[in-house]
Amino acid sequence: MNDPALELLRTRPELAELAAFPFNFDIERADHVEDVRLASGGPLEPVAGDDTGGTYFVCGDGAVLYASSEGDAVLIADSVTEALETIIRLPWWCEGIRPGLDEGQLLAAVREGDEEAREQFAPELDAQRAALLSGLGLPERPLVELAAMAESAAERTEPDHVLLNAEELGAYRLPGDPPRRSLRDVVLTPGREALERMRSGVPGSWEEVGADAVLRAGVVRAAQYDRRPDDLPLLRFLLERETAEPTEWFEERRLAAVLVGLHGHPEDVPLLREVDGRVTDAAEAVHWARKEDAERHGQDPSAQSEFTWIELARRQGRTEHARVALIRMLDDTGPDAARLQELSRALERLGDHAQAARAQFDLLSLQDTGWDRAAEAYVLARLERRKGDLRAARGALERARAAVGLDGAAPDETVSEWHRRGLGRMITEQHLELVLTAVEAGDADLARETMRHGKFLLDRIAEQLRASLGDLPARATWAVARLGRGPA
């Protein structure tokens, strides 16, 4: 980390001593209370700490993240130099500082805090502050500008600077309630802007939206919450494009049909009938659209599932926005099997197999039947393998085998036909995939052990299930044979 002020602290002990006391930025305390990492996977370097157990980290972009020992973390500046300027001139003991104060109020809060500090522990505060500011070559900006910089940094903590406990993967909280844009507003902004361009007749705007399925989805959502009588032509256009070039997300097509159907024009009935065959005339179109709107859509964006905005963020390439939203949701989720399953699948689609496995582990513990335990253990094994924890994947497969009555366990009636159904194929497939991964990782013992179970499963499952595995059994057998001691 090549920050001028930080380098001065590291090379000039007298400045480091002043930073440590009274300003509580101690480069000798750069050890956090637990292992942490950024949710984004970006670089993170601890550079200082304070006497409460909090730690200052520098992120890959140079920004400074402060994490308390109580599980809070917030971005405080764009560089160590800026962080030190704020820490020295708006110090921790000035409890009257809060967002929105003007210059006079800030000055009063600092004066009050400084006076208490002089009386209680820092009688030479003014000289210490002047020496440190001068030694570090820091400017003396207006306090209101410094406060605004700190507030702006806090607002940018999410999504790129969210801190996780490295072992349990829970996210550190944002202290207080810093202002931040909701994910809904983030993902709807492009659609709202494009909708306004279409309404204003900006040249090329209709073609732009028509050619971009992701932007079109945002426009449909924006039109859902901002309905205008004159929008029918553009709503028809959106529905026609969704119908002509269907994607895997059918919800926007149905929503566009609802918005068109609410207008009740007979000429729209054929297009609406392609979405729902029950629409036979204009009156039925209005009835159908109103019912659909009331049950599934509506005009209140806060009533929409959070997963709608997460999925749209993923489609827009806003990976970190989606990841952080899902992690925050997972942190707040109790023993709710349906929600945990949705979180697990959403995190897996995002490629965050570690967080998906975290959700899946909790989901597995809530399953009541052998079938459900085996099915969710299969998913957990896949996620653990993909995140690189092969031993955990082996443990998940042990739980899958136990759920169907192997390994000496007593199964229930729900899994009596597991070996003739897709569940048998999935469990067998995951054993063979783990064999290949273990061989690639050089874990010969795990590969051989898992292959023994895989061969047993191949002998148990129905012939058509074995055939559906293609060449996977042969590849796994060959990979184990290459280990040098012959086939497993």
Tab-separated table of C-alpha atoms in Angstrom:
chain	number	residue	atom	x	y	z
A	1	MET	CA	0.000	0.000	0.000
A	2	ASN	CA	1.759	3.146	-1.231
A	3	ASP	CA	-0.083	5.983	0.524
A	4	PRO	CA	2.060	9.044	1.388
A	5	ALA	CA	0.626	9.584	4.866
A	6	LEU	CA	0.803	5.891	5.731
A	7	GLU	CA	4.422	5.727	4.595
A	8	LEU	CA	5.240	8.701	6.813
A	9	LEU	CA	3.682	6.969	9.816
A	10	ARG	CA	5.705	3.842	9.083
A	11	THR	CA	8.990	5.711	8.769
A	12	ARG	CA	8.600	8.441	11.388
A	13	PRO	CA	7.912	7.037	14.866
A	14	GLU	CA	7.088	10.444	16.357
A	15	LEU	CA	4.201	10.855	13.886
A	16	ALA	CA	3.017	7.274	14.449
A	17	GLU	CA	2.978	7.952	18.198
A	18	LEU	CA	0.815	11.053	17.728
A	19	ALA	CA	-1.566	9.206	15.414
A	20	ALA	CA	-1.914	6.425	18.006
A	21	PHE	CA	-2.504	8.878	20.844
A	22	PRO	CA	-4.651	10.796	21.109
A	23	PHE	CA	-6.195	10.104	17.690
A	24	ASN	CA	-6.421	6.296	18.078
A	25	PHE	CA	-4.976	5.337	14.672
A	26	ASP	CA	-2.295	2.899	15.778
A	27	ILE	CA	-0.227	1.157	13.102
A	28	GLU	CA	1.001	-1.283	15.782
A	29	ARG	CA	-2.544	-2.627	16.221
A	30	ALA	CA	-3.121	-3.837	12.655
A	31	ASP	CA	-4.539	-7.218	13.727
A	32	HIS	CA	-8.289	-7.670	13.585
A	33	VAL	CA	-10.163	-9.737	16.168
A	34	GLU	CA	-11.107	-12.364	13.538
A	35	ASP	CA	-10.311	-13.397	9.988
A	36	VAL	CA	-12.272	-11.324	7.491
A	37	ARG	CA	-12.527	-10.802	3.761
A	38	LEU	CA	-14.469	-8.659	1.316
A	39	ALA	CA	-17.627	-10.180	-0.138
A	40	SER	CA	-16.380	-9.109	-3.566
A	41	GLY	CA	-13.188	-11.111	-3.089
A	42	GLY	CA	-11.066	-7.998	-3.544
A	43	PRO	CA	-7.751	-7.313	-1.763
A	44	LEU	CA	-7.849	-6.225	1.856
A	45	GLU	CA	-4.905	-5.053	3.986
A	46	PRO	CA	-5.119	-4.172	7.703
A	47	VAL	CA	-2.981	-1.086	8.344
A	48	ALA	CA	-3.951	0.190	11.810
A	49	GLY	CA	-6.244	-0.334	14.754
A	50	ASP	CA	-7.692	1.416	17.760
A	51	ASP	CA	-7.942	0.645	21.454
A	52	THR	CA	-11.480	-0.760	21.136
A	53	GLY	CA	-10.408	-3.644	18.915
A	54	GLY	CA	-11.449	-1.916	15.707
A	55	THR	CA	-9.296	-2.119	12.572
A	56	TYR	CA	-8.593	0.102	9.584
A	57	PHE	CA	-8.298	-1.807	6.299
A	58	VAL	CA	-7.131	-0.601	2.913
A	59	CYS	CA	-9.053	-2.088	-0.008
A	60	GLY	CA	-7.720	-2.743	-3.492
A	61	ASP	CA	-8.907	0.651	-4.764
A	62	GLY	CA	-7.143	2.435	-1.896
A	63	ALA	CA	-10.332	3.144	0.029
A	64	VAL	CA	-10.247	2.757	3.819
A	65	LEU	CA	-12.728	0.492	5.586
A	66	TYR	CA	-13.146	0.669	9.352
A	67	ALA	CA	-14.391	-2.481	11.103
A	68	SER	CA	-15.337	-2.500	14.763
A	69	SER	CA	-14.860	-5.458	17.077
A	70	GLU	CA	-18.664	-5.600	17.414
A	71	GLY	CA	-19.412	-6.535	13.811
A	72	ASP	CA	-19.891	-3.148	12.117
A	73	ALA	CA	-17.930	-1.993	9.075
A	74	VAL	CA	-18.116	1.163	6.980
A	75	LEU	CA	-16.046	2.914	4.341
A	76	ILE	CA	-14.605	6.125	5.822
A	77	ALA	CA	-12.412	7.613	3.058
A	78	ASP	CA	-10.989	7.105	-0.410
A	79	SER	CA	-7.412	6.883	0.896
A	80	VAL	CA	-5.429	6.610	4.115
A	81	THR	CA	-4.406	10.248	3.718
A	82	GLU	CA	-8.053	11.342	3.587
A	83	ALA	CA	-8.943	9.012	6.449
A	84	LEU	CA	-6.233	10.513	8.663
A	85	GLU	CA	-7.313	14.044	7.856
A	86	THR	CA	-10.851	13.164	8.964
A	87	ILE	CA	-9.729	11.242	12.048
A	88	ILE	CA	-7.500	14.129	13.209
A	89	ARG	CA	-9.876	16.993	12.536
A	90	LEU	CA	-13.217	15.276	13.226
A	91	PRO	CA	-12.010	12.905	15.946
A	92	TRP	CA	-13.797	10.056	17.675
A	93	TRP	CA	-14.461	12.005	20.858
A	94	CYS	CA	-16.654	14.574	19.095
A	95	GLU	CA	-19.939	12.784	19.742
A	96	GLY	CA	-22.009	15.727	18.547
A	97	ILE	CA	-20.990	15.192	14.918
A	98	ARG	CA	-23.788	13.772	12.787
A	99	PRO	CA	-24.832	13.954	9.122
A	100	GLY	CA	-26.341	17.178	7.856
A	101	LEU	CA	-24.610	19.690	10.158
A	102	ASP	CA	-23.559	23.016	8.663
A	103	GLU	CA	-20.094	24.552	9.134
A	104	GLY	CA	-21.024	26.400	12.298
A	105	GLN	CA	-22.629	23.365	13.893
A	106	LEU	CA	-19.626	21.229	13.034
A	107	LEU	CA	-17.258	23.773	14.542
A	108	ALA	CA	-19.338	23.868	17.708
A	109	ALA	CA	-19.396	20.072	17.962
A	110	VAL	CA	-15.626	19.851	17.493
A	111	ARG	CA	-14.967	22.620	20.026
A	112	GLU	CA	-17.154	20.908	22.596
A	113	GLY	CA	-15.524	17.513	22.029
A	114	ASP	CA	-12.019	18.969	22.036
A	115	GLU	CA	-12.646	20.767	25.313
A	116	GLU	CA	-13.682	17.519	26.989
A	117	ALA	CA	-10.647	15.749	25.514
A	118	ARG	CA	-8.284	18.419	26.865
A	119	GLU	CA	-9.800	18.100	30.330
A	120	GLN	CA	-9.897	14.315	30.450
A	121	PHE	CA	-6.882	12.879	28.616
A	122	ALA	CA	-5.203	15.221	26.097
A	123	PRO	CA	-4.197	18.571	27.653
A	124	GLU	CA	-1.780	19.220	24.772
A	125	LEU	CA	-4.334	18.393	22.077
A	126	ASP	CA	-3.891	21.571	20.027
A	127	ALA	CA	-0.134	21.153	19.731
A	128	GLN	CA	-0.489	17.441	18.984
A	129	ARG	CA	-3.033	18.058	16.249
A	130	ALA	CA	-0.954	20.812	14.653
A	131	ALA	CA	2.216	18.699	14.736
A	132	LEU	CA	0.502	15.699	13.154
A	133	LEU	CA	-1.254	17.691	10.441
A	134	SER	CA	1.987	19.477	9.598
A	135	GLY	CA	4.133	16.339	9.730
A	136	LEU	CA	1.791	14.458	7.402
A	137	GLY	CA	1.412	17.448	5.079
A	138	LEU	CA	-2.367	17.382	5.363
A	139	PRO	CA	-4.477	20.294	4.096
A	140	GLU	CA	-6.966	22.159	6.253
A	141	ARG	CA	-10.156	21.862	4.271
A	142	PRO	CA	-13.419	23.307	5.569
A	143	LEU	CA	-14.865	20.906	8.131
A	144	VAL	CA	-18.130	20.680	6.236
A	145	GLU	CA	-16.209	19.431	3.192
A	146	LEU	CA	-14.445	16.799	5.298
A	147	ALA	CA	-17.750	15.649	6.775
A	148	ALA	CA	-19.315	15.447	3.323
A	149	MET	CA	-16.411	13.317	2.087
A	150	ALA	CA	-16.860	10.930	5.015
A	151	GLU	CA	-20.615	10.702	4.448
A	152	SER	CA	-20.081	10.055	0.739
A	153	ALA	CA	-17.636	7.259	1.538
A	154	ALA	CA	-20.104	5.638	3.950
A	155	GLU	CA	-22.798	5.667	1.263
A	156	ARG	CA	-20.422	3.757	-1.045
A	157	THR	CA	-19.697	0.905	1.363
A	158	GLU	CA	-22.119	-1.264	-0.571
A	159	PRO	CA	-21.724	-3.133	-2.767
A	160	ASP	CA	-17.948	-3.339	-3.247
A	161	HIS	CA	-16.680	-2.938	0.320
A	162	VAL	CA	-18.889	-5.251	2.362
A	163	LEU	CA	-16.872	-7.153	4.966
A	164	LEU	CA	-17.475	-10.823	5.807
A	165	ASN	CA	-16.415	-13.067	8.639
A	166	ALA	CA	-14.085	-15.359	6.688
A	167	GLU	CA	-15.224	-18.535	8.444
A	168	GLU	CA	-18.967	-18.110	8.935
A	169	LEU	CA	-19.421	-15.772	5.921
A	170	GLY	CA	-21.861	-13.447	7.674
A	171	ALA	CA	-21.668	-9.782	6.669
A	172	TYR	CA	-20.627	-6.961	8.969
A	173	ARG	CA	-23.429	-4.479	9.576
A	174	LEU	CA	-23.442	-0.848	8.502
A	175	PRO	CA	-23.222	1.311	11.652
A	176	GLY	CA	-26.184	3.550	12.291
A	177	ASP	CA	-28.382	4.013	9.248
A	178	PRO	CA	-26.275	5.622	6.495
A	179	PRO	CA	-28.223	6.777	3.441
A	180	ARG	CA	-27.989	4.340	0.547
A	181	ARG	CA	-29.870	3.598	-2.642
A	182	SER	CA	-32.117	0.575	-2.527
A	183	LEU	CA	-31.345	-2.230	-4.945
A	184	ARG	CA	-34.750	-1.637	-6.490
A	185	ASP	CA	-33.853	1.943	-7.408
A	186	VAL	CA	-30.446	0.875	-8.711
A	187	VAL	CA	-31.842	-1.705	-11.126
A	188	LEU	CA	-34.902	0.312	-12.161
A	189	THR	CA	-32.948	3.464	-13.051
A	190	PRO	CA	-31.869	2.321	-16.560
A	191	GLY	CA	-35.443	1.250	-17.349
A	192	ARG	CA	-36.919	4.495	-16.062
A	193	GLU	CA	-34.494	6.538	-18.124
A	194	ALA	CA	-35.151	4.472	-21.261
A	195	LEU	CA	-38.921	4.726	-20.714
A	196	GLU	CA	-38.669	8.506	-20.607
A	197	ARG	CA	-36.629	8.504	-23.811
A	198	MET	CA	-39.298	6.402	-25.504
A	199	ARG	CA	-42.064	8.683	-24.266
A	200	SER	CA	-40.174	11.747	-25.489
A	201	GLY	CA	-39.588	10.255	-28.915
A	202	VAL	CA	-35.807	10.379	-28.677
A	203	PRO	CA	-34.529	9.029	-32.018
A	204	GLY	CA	-33.423	5.409	-31.779
A	205	SER	CA	-34.818	4.889	-28.284
A	206	TRP	CA	-37.476	2.364	-29.325
A	207	GLU	CA	-34.961	0.410	-31.376
A	208	GLU	CA	-32.506	0.455	-28.469
A	209	VAL	CA	-35.058	-1.014	-26.060
A	210	GLY	CA	-36.387	-3.482	-28.598
A	211	ALA	CA	-32.945	-4.931	-29.212
A	212	ASP	CA	-31.912	-5.287	-25.558
A	213	ALA	CA	-33.878	-7.892	-23.570
A	214	VAL	CA	-32.384	-6.824	-20.232
A	215	LEU	CA	-33.074	-3.121	-20.784
A	216	ARG	CA	-36.540	-4.038	-22.024
A	217	ALA	CA	-37.219	-5.898	-18.773
A	218	GLY	CA	-36.344	-2.750	-16.844
A	219	VAL	CA	-38.620	-0.636	-19.039
A	220	VAL	CA	-41.539	-3.012	-18.493
A	221	ARG	CA	-40.956	-2.812	-14.740
A	222	ALA	CA	-40.676	0.979	-14.867
A	223	ALA	CA	-43.950	1.200	-16.805
A	224	GLN	CA	-45.586	-1.033	-14.179
A	225	TYR	CA	-45.013	1.577	-11.486
A	226	ASP	CA	-45.484	4.698	-13.636
A	227	ARG	CA	-48.659	4.110	-15.664
A	228	ARG	CA	-49.854	6.698	-18.133
A	229	PRO	CA	-52.841	6.558	-20.512
A	230	ASP	CA	-50.696	7.488	-23.534
A	231	ASP	CA	-48.312	4.565	-23.028
A	232	LEU	CA	-50.408	1.975	-24.896
A	233	PRO	CA	-48.382	2.143	-28.164
A	234	LEU	CA	-45.089	1.591	-26.403
A	235	LEU	CA	-46.624	-1.126	-24.203
A	236	ARG	CA	-47.780	-2.919	-27.340
A	237	PHE	CA	-44.297	-2.578	-28.740
A	238	LEU	CA	-42.776	-4.080	-25.594
A	239	LEU	CA	-45.230	-6.987	-25.619
A	240	GLU	CA	-44.606	-7.647	-29.296
A	241	ARG	CA	-40.852	-7.756	-28.723
A	242	GLU	CA	-41.228	-10.035	-25.692
A	243	THR	CA	-43.438	-12.344	-27.779
A	244	ALA	CA	-41.221	-12.293	-30.874
A	245	GLU	CA	-37.993	-12.934	-28.929
A	246	PRO	CA	-38.976	-14.826	-25.784
A	247	THR	CA	-36.345	-15.298	-23.103
A	248	GLU	CA	-36.210	-17.635	-20.117
A	249	TRP	CA	-37.790	-14.877	-18.025
A	250	PHE	CA	-41.477	-15.073	-18.868
A	251	GLU	CA	-42.573	-12.722	-16.100
A	252	GLU	CA	-41.886	-9.555	-18.116
A	253	ARG	CA	-43.865	-10.881	-21.065
A	254	ARG	CA	-46.845	-11.601	-18.840
A	255	LEU	CA	-46.509	-8.227	-17.123
A	256	ALA	CA	-46.404	-6.423	-20.472
A	257	ALA	CA	-49.559	-8.309	-21.476
A	258	VAL	CA	-51.286	-7.223	-18.268
A	259	LEU	CA	-50.385	-3.578	-18.886
A	260	VAL	CA	-51.739	-3.799	-22.447
A	261	GLY	CA	-54.840	-5.724	-21.383
A	262	LEU	CA	-55.813	-3.099	-18.828
A	263	HIS	CA	-56.531	-0.709	-21.724
A	264	GLY	CA	-59.181	-3.106	-23.092
A	265	HIS	CA	-58.705	-2.598	-26.831
A	266	PRO	CA	-60.183	-5.324	-29.090
A	267	GLU	CA	-57.228	-5.214	-31.522
A	268	ASP	CA	-54.919	-6.411	-28.722
A	269	VAL	CA	-56.883	-9.602	-28.005
A	270	PRO	CA	-54.956	-11.884	-30.433
A	271	LEU	CA	-51.623	-10.915	-28.911
A	272	LEU	CA	-52.961	-11.314	-25.377
A	273	ARG	CA	-54.375	-14.724	-26.244
A	274	GLU	CA	-50.833	-15.896	-27.030
A	275	VAL	CA	-49.954	-15.154	-23.416
A	276	ASP	CA	-53.120	-16.608	-21.895
A	277	GLY	CA	-55.582	-18.577	-23.997
A	278	ARG	CA	-58.475	-17.590	-21.748
A	279	VAL	CA	-58.516	-14.072	-23.197
A	280	THR	CA	-61.217	-14.170	-25.898
A	281	ASP	CA	-62.462	-10.586	-26.188
A	282	ALA	CA	-61.802	-7.074	-24.935
A	283	ALA	CA	-63.993	-7.426	-21.847
A	284	GLU	CA	-62.304	-10.670	-20.887
A	285	ALA	CA	-58.920	-9.018	-21.488
A	286	VAL	CA	-59.703	-6.289	-18.946
A	287	HIS	CA	-61.059	-8.812	-16.434
A	288	TRP	CA	-58.010	-11.044	-16.834
A	289	ALA	CA	-55.557	-8.146	-16.638
A	290	ARG	CA	-57.140	-6.672	-13.516
A	291	LYS	CA	-57.126	-10.039	-11.775
A	292	GLU	CA	-53.494	-10.692	-12.725
A	293	ASP	CA	-52.501	-7.188	-11.696
A	294	ALA	CA	-54.145	-7.509	-8.293
A	295	GLU	CA	-52.712	-10.957	-7.574
A	296	ARG	CA	-49.216	-10.762	-9.040
A	297	HIS	CA	-48.150	-7.243	-10.000
A	298	GLY	CA	-49.743	-4.015	-8.770
A	299	GLN	CA	-48.286	-0.527	-8.581
A	300	ASP	CA	-46.443	-0.731	-5.268
A	301	PRO	CA	-42.777	-1.568	-5.892
A	302	SER	CA	-42.200	-2.308	-2.205
A	303	ALA	CA	-44.651	-5.221	-2.489
A	304	GLN	CA	-42.492	-6.935	-5.124
A	305	SER	CA	-40.317	-9.846	-4.072
A	306	GLU	CA	-36.726	-8.853	-3.344
A	307	PHE	CA	-35.655	-11.663	-5.633
A	308	THR	CA	-37.139	-9.752	-8.583
A	309	TRP	CA	-34.594	-6.961	-8.128
A	310	ILE	CA	-31.783	-9.386	-7.358
A	311	GLU	CA	-32.418	-11.317	-10.566
A	312	LEU	CA	-32.630	-8.115	-12.591
A	313	ALA	CA	-29.359	-6.938	-11.033
A	314	ARG	CA	-27.721	-10.211	-12.032
A	315	ARG	CA	-28.985	-9.880	-15.595
A	316	GLN	CA	-27.675	-6.304	-15.717
A	317	GLY	CA	-24.221	-7.484	-14.667
A	318	ARG	CA	-24.474	-5.861	-11.232
A	319	THR	CA	-22.994	-8.930	-9.575
A	320	GLU	CA	-21.884	-7.275	-6.341
A	321	HIS	CA	-25.226	-5.542	-5.838
A	322	ALA	CA	-26.985	-8.882	-6.175
A	323	ARG	CA	-24.446	-10.711	-4.002
A	324	VAL	CA	-24.662	-8.214	-1.140
A	325	ALA	CA	-28.463	-8.199	-1.192
A	326	LEU	CA	-28.538	-12.003	-1.024
A	327	ILE	CA	-25.955	-12.158	1.786
A	328	ARG	CA	-27.870	-9.573	3.840
A	329	MET	CA	-31.061	-11.576	3.282
A	330	LEU	CA	-29.344	-14.814	4.289
A	331	ASP	CA	-27.994	-13.197	7.459
A	332	ASP	CA	-31.574	-12.248	8.385
A	333	THR	CA	-33.183	-15.593	7.506
A	334	GLY	CA	-34.142	-18.043	10.221
A	335	PRO	CA	-35.384	-21.636	9.852
A	336	ASP	CA	-37.432	-20.917	6.731
A	337	ALA	CA	-36.911	-23.767	4.267
A	338	ALA	CA	-38.583	-22.108	1.272
A	339	ARG	CA	-36.594	-18.907	1.656
A	340	LEU	CA	-33.324	-20.759	2.258
A	341	GLN	CA	-33.841	-22.803	-0.878
A	342	GLU	CA	-34.514	-19.687	-2.938
A	343	LEU	CA	-31.420	-18.029	-1.490
A	344	SER	CA	-29.264	-21.088	-2.142
A	345	ARG	CA	-30.349	-21.321	-5.768
A	346	ALA	CA	-29.990	-17.568	-6.362
A	347	LEU	CA	-26.473	-17.534	-4.898
A	348	GLU	CA	-25.505	-20.537	-7.004
A	349	ARG	CA	-26.763	-18.810	-10.159
A	350	LEU	CA	-24.593	-15.877	-9.174
A	351	GLY	CA	-21.568	-18.173	-8.870
A	352	ASP	CA	-21.091	-17.658	-5.123
A	353	HIS	CA	-20.873	-21.317	-4.170
A	354	ALA	CA	-19.581	-20.617	-0.664
A	355	GLN	CA	-22.586	-18.517	0.330
A	356	ALA	CA	-24.917	-20.905	-1.508
A	357	ALA	CA	-23.466	-23.806	0.502
A	358	ARG	CA	-24.009	-21.806	3.683
A	359	ALA	CA	-27.714	-21.453	2.861
A	360	GLN	CA	-27.926	-25.050	1.671
A	361	PHE	CA	-26.391	-26.435	4.875
A	362	ASP	CA	-29.122	-24.759	6.922
A	363	LEU	CA	-31.769	-25.890	4.430
A	364	LEU	CA	-30.648	-29.516	4.666
A	365	SER	CA	-31.070	-29.498	8.439
A	366	LEU	CA	-34.776	-28.612	8.018
A	367	GLN	CA	-35.754	-31.557	5.784
A	368	ASP	CA	-38.205	-34.077	7.247
A	369	THR	CA	-38.235	-36.914	4.712
A	370	GLY	CA	-35.516	-39.168	3.392
A	371	TRP	CA	-36.210	-38.042	-0.162
A	372	ASP	CA	-35.867	-34.357	0.678
A	373	ARG	CA	-32.754	-34.954	2.777
A	374	ALA	CA	-31.123	-36.896	-0.055
A	375	ALA	CA	-32.092	-34.324	-2.690
A	376	GLU	CA	-30.818	-31.349	-0.689
A	377	ALA	CA	-27.661	-33.230	0.359
A	378	TYR	CA	-26.962	-33.815	-3.329
A	379	VAL	CA	-27.176	-30.055	-3.921
A	380	LEU	CA	-24.934	-29.368	-0.926
A	381	ALA	CA	-22.336	-31.825	-2.244
A	382	ARG	CA	-22.351	-30.061	-5.608
A	383	LEU	CA	-21.898	-26.658	-4.001
A	384	GLU	CA	-19.129	-27.786	-1.638
A	385	ARG	CA	-17.285	-29.389	-4.534
A	386	ARG	CA	-17.589	-26.290	-6.679
A	387	LYS	CA	-16.365	-24.020	-3.889
A	388	GLY	CA	-13.345	-26.319	-3.478
A	389	ASP	CA	-14.106	-27.963	-0.121
A	390	LEU	CA	-13.860	-31.602	-1.206
A	391	ARG	CA	-14.013	-33.016	2.316
A	392	ALA	CA	-17.245	-31.156	2.960
A	393	ALA	CA	-18.567	-32.498	-0.350
A	394	ARG	CA	-17.741	-36.020	0.831
A	395	GLY	CA	-19.646	-35.350	4.063
A	396	ALA	CA	-22.686	-34.165	2.119
A	397	LEU	CA	-22.627	-37.330	-0.004
A	398	GLU	CA	-22.464	-39.427	3.169
A	399	ARG	CA	-25.666	-37.706	4.268
A	400	ALA	CA	-27.256	-38.401	0.884
A	401	ARG	CA	-26.390	-42.110	1.099
A	402	ALA	CA	-27.711	-42.293	4.650
A	403	ALA	CA	-30.981	-40.643	3.594
A	404	VAL	CA	-31.683	-43.365	1.013
A	405	GLY	CA	-30.780	-46.191	3.380
A	406	LEU	CA	-27.180	-46.913	2.465
A	407	ASP	CA	-24.277	-46.944	4.935
A	408	GLY	CA	-26.405	-48.910	7.411
A	409	ALA	CA	-29.029	-46.187	7.893
A	410	ALA	CA	-32.767	-46.915	8.115
A	411	PRO	CA	-34.617	-45.158	5.265
A	412	ASP	CA	-38.239	-44.034	5.253
A	413	GLU	CA	-40.888	-44.949	2.690
A	414	THR	CA	-40.289	-41.820	0.586
A	415	VAL	CA	-37.019	-43.245	-0.788
A	416	SER	CA	-38.080	-46.820	-1.451
A	417	GLU	CA	-37.711	-46.281	-5.223
A	418	TRP	CA	-34.739	-43.895	-5.169
A	419	HIS	CA	-32.599	-46.226	-7.321
A	420	ARG	CA	-35.200	-46.229	-10.124
A	421	ARG	CA	-35.753	-42.478	-10.216
A	422	GLY	CA	-33.807	-39.319	-10.936
A	423	LEU	CA	-32.633	-39.053	-7.361
A	424	GLY	CA	-30.488	-42.147	-7.850
A	425	ARG	CA	-28.941	-40.669	-10.960
A	426	MET	CA	-28.163	-37.369	-9.232
A	427	ILE	CA	-26.486	-38.959	-6.216
A	428	THR	CA	-24.429	-41.279	-8.407
A	429	GLU	CA	-23.443	-38.465	-10.745
A	430	GLN	CA	-22.232	-36.314	-7.860
A	431	HIS	CA	-20.056	-39.163	-6.541
A	432	LEU	CA	-18.405	-39.521	-9.940
A	433	GLU	CA	-17.939	-35.758	-10.304
A	434	LEU	CA	-16.247	-35.670	-6.903
A	435	VAL	CA	-13.945	-38.502	-8.020
A	436	LEU	CA	-12.794	-36.461	-11.020
A	437	THR	CA	-12.307	-33.316	-8.911
A	438	ALA	CA	-10.377	-35.236	-6.235
A	439	VAL	CA	-8.068	-36.738	-8.850
A	440	GLU	CA	-7.454	-33.310	-10.330
A	441	ALA	CA	-6.709	-31.968	-6.833
A	442	GLY	CA	-4.271	-34.815	-6.161
A	443	ASP	CA	-6.346	-36.304	-3.328
A	444	ALA	CA	-5.897	-39.986	-4.179
A	445	ASP	CA	-7.455	-41.334	-0.984
A	446	LEU	CA	-10.640	-39.319	-1.439
A	447	ALA	CA	-10.833	-40.267	-5.117
A	448	ARG	CA	-10.553	-44.002	-4.400
A	449	GLU	CA	-12.954	-43.921	-1.468
A	450	THR	CA	-15.571	-41.974	-3.436
A	451	MET	CA	-15.141	-44.258	-6.461
A	452	ARG	CA	-15.926	-47.290	-4.302
A	453	HIS	CA	-19.219	-45.700	-3.336
A	454	GLY	CA	-19.786	-44.631	-6.939
A	455	LYS	CA	-19.369	-48.182	-8.235
A	456	PHE	CA	-21.767	-49.474	-5.597
A	457	LEU	CA	-24.322	-46.873	-6.648
A	458	LEU	CA	-23.849	-47.731	-10.334
A	459	ASP	CA	-24.676	-51.327	-9.513
A	460	ARG	CA	-27.821	-50.288	-7.638
A	461	ILE	CA	-29.469	-47.751	-9.941
A	462	ALA	CA	-31.677	-48.750	-12.880
A	463	GLU	CA	-30.074	-49.423	-16.240
A	464	GLN	CA	-31.663	-46.391	-17.923
A	465	LEU	CA	-30.249	-44.159	-15.190
A	466	ARG	CA	-26.757	-45.562	-15.756
A	467	ALA	CA	-27.116	-44.934	-19.468
A	468	SER	CA	-28.125	-41.318	-18.837
A	469	LEU	CA	-24.767	-40.708	-17.168
A	470	GLY	CA	-23.027	-41.027	-20.533
A	471	ASP	CA	-19.274	-41.465	-20.321
A	472	LEU	CA	-18.984	-40.083	-16.778
A	473	PRO	CA	-18.520	-43.537	-15.145
A	474	ALA	CA	-15.788	-44.452	-17.640
A	475	ARG	CA	-13.989	-41.135	-17.155
A	476	ALA	CA	-14.065	-41.480	-13.379
A	477	THR	CA	-12.794	-45.086	-13.533
A	478	TRP	CA	-9.987	-44.106	-15.903
A	479	ALA	CA	-9.022	-41.107	-13.736
A	480	VAL	CA	-8.663	-43.314	-10.645
A	481	ALA	CA	-6.716	-45.915	-12.606
A	482	ARG	CA	-4.200	-43.212	-13.554
A	483	LEU	CA	-3.365	-42.658	-9.907
A	484	GLY	CA	-0.797	-45.481	-10.267
A	485	ARG	CA	-2.214	-48.281	-8.199
A	486	GLY	CA	-4.704	-49.655	-10.609
A	487	PRO	CA	-8.485	-49.214	-10.757
A	488	ALA	CA	-10.413	-48.624	-7.548
